[in-house]
């Protein structure tokens, strides 16, 4: 008897000790989380070179944000600088590399929100602002408005001294080819009725299930959260279509008392579910954890037929990155500068 019980006691003691220590060991404080879009991102469809390029770009974006935070800059500065890296990279559907509308244009949306002041800014349908995220910030800081669209937003960005570019700057062959494929599928659908009822109602097709929006949420040394999202929207979208990214509370939201959130996915579903604010509300009114609230919100989107994901960060440095697609480009950095980049499930 003694022979079997003694090791068991020892084992139980050790297990309990480890359990008691584990919260201390496992508790990581994250200071930034980013995404580069969700969709049918499968290892099987990825070349090693492409995967490496995405990993490098995401790492570079996280490093940029981390350096800003480490230097004592605000979470808003970190979010803006990080999103610049992704907007300037042709790999993501934001800034250079944005997807095309049905008419062959790049119409971009972006938003930022400050978790401390609850101030927010957004632009939609812009075609000549090199970094739409900065225009969103300018709307927040230099106007008394929250959202500006189209030509007015562009004029405002120019007056604010932002870098303006010709629309051709945003062209990439990859996205152009993507549009041609989508148009082909679209007309086939019109004839053969291959689209789902939902996608026909939306007037937008998401055949290749790929989103490449970018987003970032940061927590600065002063304990303030900020969130930002920037996107070209969805391939083959109709002129003037605005997605969830620039809609405060749908694709972007931040509140120091709850969390900072940036979403990616089929925007219409995120707008109709007011996803980002829904998460904040669950945390505020129901005292739900970040994990539970974000999981509940994504489940709801999924049940309605929408796909995508989101990133969230709370004031304690907890992160959540749920998605209901095959993959989501995403990454985190801790207060010690530990970077992690993930792509698949
Ligand atoms: N949510 C974006 C939109 O609907 C698309 C994306 O996330 O890539 O405009």
Short mmCIF file of C-alpha atoms and ligand atoms in Angstrom, two decimals:
data_model
loop_
_atom_site.label_atom_id
_atom_site.label_comp_id
_atom_site.label_asym_id
_atom_site.label_seq_id
_atom_site.Cartn_x
_atom_site.Cartn_y
_atom_site.Cartn_z
CA UNK A 1 0.00 0.00 0.00
CA UNK A 2 2.65 2.42 1.16
CA UNK A 3 4.54 1.93 -2.05
CA UNK A 4 1.65 3.24 -4.18
CA UNK A 5 0.28 5.94 -1.87
CA UNK A 6 3.51 7.74 -1.17
CA UNK A 7 4.30 8.67 -4.76
CA UNK A 8 0.67 9.66 -5.16
CA UNK A 9 0.89 12.08 -2.24
CA UNK A 10 4.12 13.47 -3.62
CA UNK A 11 2.54 13.88 -7.05
CA UNK A 12 -0.57 15.57 -5.64
CA UNK A 13 1.57 17.92 -3.59
CA UNK A 14 3.65 18.85 -6.61
CA UNK A 15 0.58 19.32 -8.77
CA UNK A 16 -1.02 21.59 -6.18
CA UNK A 17 2.17 23.60 -5.87
CA UNK A 18 2.34 24.05 -9.63
CA UNK A 19 -1.31 25.02 -9.74
CA UNK A 20 -0.79 27.60 -7.02
CA UNK A 21 2.15 29.06 -8.91
CA UNK A 22 0.67 28.91 -12.38
CA UNK A 23 -1.28 32.19 -12.36
CA UNK A 24 1.94 33.99 -11.53
CA UNK A 25 3.89 32.15 -14.19
CA UNK A 26 1.23 32.25 -16.91
CA UNK A 27 -0.04 35.79 -16.37
CA UNK A 28 1.31 37.79 -19.27
CA UNK A 29 0.56 41.43 -19.65
CA UNK A 30 -0.04 42.27 -23.28
CA UNK A 31 0.40 45.83 -24.45
CA UNK A 32 -0.61 45.43 -28.05
CA UNK A 33 -2.62 43.13 -30.27
CA UNK A 34 -3.00 43.43 -34.05
CA UNK A 35 -4.80 41.71 -36.91
CA UNK A 36 -4.24 41.66 -40.63
CA UNK A 37 -7.59 40.19 -41.60
CA UNK A 38 -9.45 36.90 -41.28
CA UNK A 39 -10.60 34.42 -43.90
CA UNK A 40 -9.93 31.12 -45.61
CA UNK A 41 -6.30 31.28 -44.71
CA UNK A 42 -5.08 27.70 -44.91
CA UNK A 43 -1.56 26.41 -44.67
CA UNK A 44 -2.32 24.27 -47.73
CA UNK A 45 -2.88 27.40 -49.83
CA UNK A 46 0.17 29.22 -48.55
CA UNK A 47 3.69 29.17 -49.98
CA UNK A 48 6.54 29.34 -47.45
CA UNK A 49 7.66 32.63 -48.99
CA UNK A 50 4.20 34.17 -48.66
CA UNK A 51 3.82 33.01 -45.08
CA UNK A 52 7.22 34.43 -44.23
CA UNK A 53 6.31 37.76 -45.83
CA UNK A 54 3.14 37.98 -43.70
CA UNK A 55 4.99 36.97 -40.54
CA UNK A 56 7.66 39.58 -41.19
CA UNK A 57 5.17 42.33 -41.88
CA UNK A 58 3.13 41.54 -38.76
CA UNK A 59 6.31 41.39 -36.67
CA UNK A 60 7.45 44.72 -38.05
CA UNK A 61 4.07 46.25 -37.24
CA UNK A 62 4.21 44.93 -33.65
CA UNK A 63 7.79 46.11 -33.19
CA UNK A 64 6.82 49.58 -34.33
CA UNK A 65 3.96 49.75 -31.84
CA UNK A 66 6.03 48.32 -29.05
CA UNK A 67 8.85 50.82 -29.58
CA UNK A 68 6.35 53.67 -29.40
CA UNK A 69 4.85 52.34 -26.16
CA UNK A 70 8.26 51.69 -24.66
CA UNK A 71 9.27 55.25 -25.44
CA UNK A 72 6.29 56.39 -23.36
CA UNK A 73 4.08 57.41 -26.27
CA UNK A 74 0.31 57.16 -26.06
CA UNK A 75 -1.64 54.09 -27.09
CA UNK A 76 -3.11 56.23 -29.90
CA UNK A 77 0.39 57.00 -31.22
CA UNK A 78 1.25 53.32 -31.09
CA UNK A 79 -1.92 52.29 -32.90
CA UNK A 80 -1.38 54.86 -35.64
CA UNK A 81 2.29 53.96 -36.17
CA UNK A 82 1.52 50.24 -36.23
CA UNK A 83 -1.31 50.62 -38.71
CA UNK A 84 0.91 52.76 -40.95
CA UNK A 85 3.23 49.79 -41.36
CA UNK A 86 0.34 47.59 -42.46
CA UNK A 87 -1.27 50.26 -44.64
CA UNK A 88 2.04 50.77 -46.45
CA UNK A 89 2.48 47.04 -47.01
CA UNK A 90 0.79 45.69 -50.18
CA UNK A 91 0.05 42.44 -48.32
CA UNK A 92 -2.92 43.83 -46.45
CA UNK A 93 -6.27 45.15 -47.55
CA UNK A 94 -5.63 48.66 -46.24
CA UNK A 95 -3.82 51.61 -47.79
CA UNK A 96 -1.56 50.27 -50.57
CA UNK A 97 -2.99 46.88 -51.51
CA UNK A 98 -6.59 47.79 -50.73
CA UNK A 99 -9.19 45.74 -52.60
CA UNK A 100 -11.17 47.13 -55.55
CA UNK A 101 -14.81 48.09 -55.77
CA UNK A 102 -16.90 46.65 -58.60
CA UNK A 103 -16.03 49.81 -60.54
CA UNK A 104 -12.31 49.21 -60.16
CA UNK A 105 -11.64 51.83 -57.49
CA UNK A 106 -10.00 51.68 -54.07
CA UNK A 107 -12.39 53.22 -51.57
CA UNK A 108 -11.01 53.02 -48.06
CA UNK A 109 -12.47 53.27 -44.56
CA UNK A 110 -10.70 53.78 -41.22
CA UNK A 111 -11.44 54.67 -37.60
CA UNK A 112 -9.73 55.27 -34.29
CA UNK A 113 -11.05 55.54 -30.76
CA UNK A 114 -9.42 56.70 -27.56
CA UNK A 115 -10.36 54.59 -24.54
CA UNK A 116 -9.72 57.31 -22.00
CA UNK A 117 -11.59 60.23 -23.52
CA UNK A 118 -14.08 58.22 -25.59
CA UNK A 119 -13.21 60.49 -28.48
CA UNK A 120 -13.35 58.89 -31.90
CA UNK A 121 -12.67 59.72 -35.52
CA UNK A 122 -13.43 58.02 -38.81
CA UNK A 123 -13.24 58.43 -42.58
CA UNK A 124 -15.08 56.44 -45.22
CA UNK A 125 -14.89 56.06 -48.99
CA UNK A 126 -11.59 57.90 -49.32
CA UNK A 127 -9.45 57.38 -52.41
CA UNK A 128 -6.45 59.72 -52.20
CA UNK A 129 -5.26 59.68 -48.57
CA UNK A 130 -2.12 57.60 -48.29
CA UNK A 131 -2.78 56.59 -44.68
CA UNK A 132 -6.50 56.67 -43.93
CA UNK A 133 -5.87 55.86 -40.26
CA UNK A 134 -4.17 59.24 -39.86
CA UNK A 135 -7.14 60.95 -41.47
CA UNK A 136 -9.40 59.22 -38.93
CA UNK A 137 -7.20 60.52 -36.16
CA UNK A 138 -7.22 64.02 -37.65
CA UNK A 139 -11.03 63.98 -37.70
CA UNK A 140 -10.96 63.06 -34.01
CA UNK A 141 -8.38 65.64 -33.01
CA UNK A 142 -8.85 68.50 -35.44
CA UNK A 143 -12.56 68.63 -36.08
CA UNK A 144 -15.63 68.59 -33.92
CA UNK A 145 -16.97 65.61 -35.83
CA UNK A 146 -16.65 61.86 -35.58
CA UNK A 147 -16.96 60.82 -39.20
CA UNK A 148 -16.23 62.37 -42.58
CA UNK A 149 -16.70 60.76 -45.98
CA UNK A 150 -15.48 60.99 -49.57
CA UNK A 151 -14.31 64.27 -51.05
CA UNK A 152 -14.90 66.26 -47.86
CA UNK A 153 -12.78 63.87 -45.84
CA UNK A 154 -10.04 64.13 -48.46
CA UNK A 155 -10.10 67.91 -48.48
CA UNK A 156 -9.95 67.88 -44.70
CA UNK A 157 -7.01 65.45 -44.69
CA UNK A 158 -5.15 67.63 -47.17
CA UNK A 159 -5.72 70.72 -45.04
CA UNK A 160 -4.51 68.77 -42.02
CA UNK A 161 -1.23 68.24 -43.86
CA UNK A 162 -1.55 64.51 -44.48
CA UNK A 163 0.18 62.76 -47.36
CA UNK A 164 -2.06 62.69 -50.42
CA UNK A 165 -1.51 60.33 -53.36
CA UNK A 166 -3.12 59.68 -56.75
CA UNK A 167 -5.65 56.80 -56.64
CA UNK A 168 -3.25 54.70 -58.73
CA UNK A 169 -0.89 54.52 -55.71
CA UNK A 170 -3.17 51.91 -54.14
CA UNK A 171 -3.15 49.56 -57.15
CA UNK A 172 -1.70 46.09 -56.79
CA UNK A 173 -1.98 43.40 -59.45
CA UNK A 174 -3.04 40.82 -56.91
CA UNK A 175 -6.09 42.81 -55.86
CA UNK A 176 -6.94 43.69 -59.45
CA UNK A 177 -6.88 40.01 -60.39
CA UNK A 178 -9.02 39.32 -57.33
CA UNK A 179 -11.62 41.75 -58.62
CA UNK A 180 -11.63 40.16 -62.08
CA UNK A 181 -12.23 36.76 -60.48
CA UNK A 182 -15.01 38.14 -58.30
CA UNK A 183 -16.69 39.82 -61.27
CA UNK A 184 -16.57 36.57 -63.21
CA UNK A 185 -18.13 34.70 -60.31
CA UNK A 186 -20.66 37.44 -59.82
CA UNK A 187 -22.04 37.25 -63.35
CA UNK A 188 -22.06 33.46 -63.17
CA UNK A 189 -24.06 33.80 -60.00
CA UNK A 190 -26.53 36.15 -61.64
CA UNK A 191 -27.18 33.61 -64.33
CA UNK A 192 -26.88 30.41 -62.36
CA UNK A 193 -27.96 31.69 -58.99
CA UNK A 194 -24.96 30.20 -57.22
CA UNK A 195 -24.85 32.80 -54.50
CA UNK A 196 -26.47 32.26 -51.15
CA UNK A 197 -29.70 34.12 -50.51
CA UNK A 198 -27.93 36.17 -47.88
CA UNK A 199 -25.09 37.27 -50.13
CA UNK A 200 -27.56 38.25 -52.83
CA UNK A 201 -29.52 40.31 -50.34
CA UNK A 202 -26.34 41.99 -49.23
CA UNK A 203 -25.41 42.64 -52.83
CA UNK A 204 -21.88 41.70 -51.92
CA UNK A 205 -20.22 38.42 -52.63
CA UNK A 206 -17.60 36.93 -50.43
CA UNK A 207 -16.71 33.96 -52.57
CA UNK A 208 -13.09 33.55 -51.61
CA UNK A 209 -13.90 34.35 -48.02
CA UNK A 210 -10.88 36.51 -47.59
CA UNK A 211 -10.62 39.71 -45.65
CA UNK A 212 -7.42 41.64 -45.18
CA UNK A 213 -8.42 44.57 -43.05
CA UNK A 214 -5.87 45.68 -40.46
CA UNK A 215 -6.40 46.69 -36.87
CA UNK A 216 -4.52 47.38 -33.66
CA UNK A 217 -5.32 47.86 -30.01
CA UNK A 218 -2.71 49.19 -27.59
CA UNK A 219 -2.32 49.79 -23.87
CA UNK A 220 0.14 52.51 -22.91
CA UNK A 221 2.19 53.11 -19.78
CA UNK A 222 -0.44 55.46 -18.42
CA UNK A 223 -2.95 52.60 -18.60
CA UNK A 224 -4.95 53.98 -21.51
CA UNK A 225 -6.38 51.92 -24.35
CA UNK A 226 -6.76 52.92 -27.99
CA UNK A 227 -8.09 51.02 -30.98
CA UNK A 228 -7.88 51.54 -34.73
CA UNK A 229 -9.01 49.77 -37.89
CA UNK A 230 -8.20 50.47 -41.56
CA UNK A 231 -9.54 48.71 -44.64
CA UNK A 232 -10.23 48.71 -48.34
CA UNK A 233 -13.51 46.97 -47.54
CA UNK A 234 -14.64 44.00 -49.58
CA UNK A 235 -13.63 43.06 -53.13
CA UNK A 236 -16.31 43.85 -55.68
CA UNK A 237 -18.28 46.01 -53.24
CA UNK A 238 -20.64 48.55 -54.74
CA UNK A 239 -19.63 52.20 -55.10
CA UNK A 240 -20.20 54.05 -51.89
CA UNK A 241 -20.50 50.94 -49.75
CA UNK A 242 -19.18 51.53 -46.24
CA UNK A 243 -18.21 48.62 -44.00
CA UNK A 244 -18.00 48.18 -40.26
CA UNK A 245 -14.42 49.38 -39.79
CA UNK A 246 -15.20 53.13 -39.67
CA UNK A 247 -18.45 52.69 -37.76
CA UNK A 248 -17.72 53.35 -34.12
CA UNK A 249 -19.15 50.50 -32.08
CA UNK A 250 -19.36 48.11 -35.04
CA UNK A 251 -15.79 47.44 -36.17
CA UNK A 252 -13.89 49.74 -33.83
CA UNK A 253 -14.36 50.71 -30.20
CA UNK A 254 -12.32 51.56 -27.10
CA UNK A 255 -13.19 52.22 -23.49
CA UNK A 256 -10.68 52.10 -20.65
CA UNK A 257 -13.35 50.60 -18.40
CA UNK A 258 -13.90 47.63 -20.70
CA UNK A 259 -11.67 47.02 -23.72
CA UNK A 260 -10.30 48.17 -27.03
CA UNK A 261 -11.66 46.23 -30.00
CA UNK A 262 -10.95 46.03 -33.73
CA UNK A 263 -12.88 43.69 -35.99
CA UNK A 264 -12.38 42.10 -39.38
CA UNK A 265 -14.86 40.14 -41.42
CA UNK A 266 -18.06 40.50 -43.35
CA UNK A 267 -18.80 44.07 -42.36
CA UNK A 268 -22.55 44.07 -42.84
CA UNK A 269 -22.91 41.48 -40.08
CA UNK A 270 -20.65 43.44 -37.75
CA UNK A 271 -22.68 46.57 -38.31
CA UNK A 272 -25.99 44.82 -37.71
CA UNK A 273 -24.68 43.22 -34.52
CA UNK A 274 -22.88 46.38 -33.32
CA UNK A 275 -20.14 43.91 -32.43
CA UNK A 276 -17.42 46.04 -30.84
CA UNK A 277 -19.78 47.97 -28.61
CA UNK A 278 -21.71 44.80 -27.83
CA UNK A 279 -18.52 43.34 -26.34
CA UNK A 280 -17.92 46.47 -24.31
CA UNK A 281 -21.53 46.46 -23.10
CA UNK A 282 -21.37 42.82 -22.04
CA UNK A 283 -18.29 43.66 -20.01
CA UNK A 284 -19.74 46.86 -18.57
CA UNK A 285 -23.26 45.74 -17.70
CA UNK A 286 -22.88 42.01 -17.25
CA UNK A 287 -19.35 42.10 -15.86
CA UNK A 288 -18.34 39.45 -18.38
CA UNK A 289 -14.67 38.68 -18.95
CA UNK A 290 -12.95 39.77 -22.16
CA UNK A 291 -12.74 36.14 -23.28
CA UNK A 292 -16.42 35.38 -22.68
CA UNK A 293 -17.72 38.63 -24.17
CA UNK A 294 -15.64 38.36 -27.35
CA UNK A 295 -16.54 34.68 -27.79
CA UNK A 296 -20.26 35.47 -27.39
CA UNK A 297 -20.08 38.27 -29.96
CA UNK A 298 -18.34 36.14 -32.59
CA UNK A 299 -20.76 33.30 -31.99
CA UNK A 300 -23.66 35.65 -32.64
CA UNK A 301 -22.11 36.89 -35.89
CA UNK A 302 -21.58 33.29 -36.97
CA UNK A 303 -25.15 32.28 -36.17
CA UNK A 304 -26.43 35.08 -38.36
CA UNK A 305 -24.29 33.82 -41.23
CA UNK A 306 -21.38 36.24 -41.00
CA UNK A 307 -17.74 35.32 -40.82
CA UNK A 308 -14.65 36.98 -39.51
CA UNK A 309 -12.89 37.68 -36.25
CA UNK A 310 -11.68 40.40 -33.95
CA UNK A 311 -8.95 41.41 -31.55
CA UNK A 312 -9.48 42.86 -28.10
CA UNK A 313 -7.32 44.05 -25.24
CA UNK A 314 -8.39 45.18 -21.77
CA UNK A 315 -6.76 47.49 -19.27
CA UNK A 316 -5.28 44.61 -17.30
CA UNK A 317 -3.41 43.48 -20.41
CA UNK A 318 -5.59 40.48 -21.30
CA UNK A 319 -6.08 39.73 -24.97
CA UNK A 320 -8.69 37.85 -26.96
CA UNK A 321 -8.49 37.03 -30.68
CA UNK A 322 -11.53 34.91 -31.61
CA UNK A 323 -12.51 34.19 -35.23
CA UNK A 324 -14.84 31.78 -37.00
CA UNK A 325 -12.88 31.56 -40.26
CA UNK A 326 -10.05 29.16 -41.07
CA UNK A 327 -7.44 31.69 -40.10
CA UNK A 328 -6.71 35.24 -39.06
CA UNK A 329 -3.43 37.10 -39.39
CA UNK A 330 -2.76 38.26 -35.86
CA UNK A 331 -0.09 39.00 -33.32
CA UNK A 332 0.61 40.18 -29.81
CA UNK A 333 3.40 41.82 -27.89
CA UNK A 334 3.83 41.73 -24.12
CA UNK A 335 5.12 44.48 -21.88
CA UNK A 336 8.51 42.73 -22.02
CA UNK A 337 8.58 42.92 -25.79
CA UNK A 338 7.79 39.25 -26.45
CA UNK A 339 6.25 39.05 -29.90
CA UNK A 340 3.98 36.28 -31.09
CA UNK A 341 2.57 36.06 -34.62
CA UNK A 342 -0.18 33.58 -35.50
CA UNK A 343 -2.01 32.82 -38.74
CA UNK A 344 -3.97 29.58 -38.58
CA UNK A 345 -6.46 28.12 -36.10
N1 LIG B 1 -14.74 44.33 -42.30
C1 LIG B 1 -14.31 44.83 -43.57
C2 LIG B 1 -15.48 45.37 -44.31
O1 LIG B 1 -16.52 44.75 -44.31
C3 LIG B 1 -13.64 43.82 -44.41
C4 LIG B 1 -12.50 43.11 -43.76
O2 LIG B 1 -12.49 42.92 -42.57
O3 LIG B 1 -11.56 42.76 -44.47
O4 LIG B 1 -15.35 46.38 -44.93
#
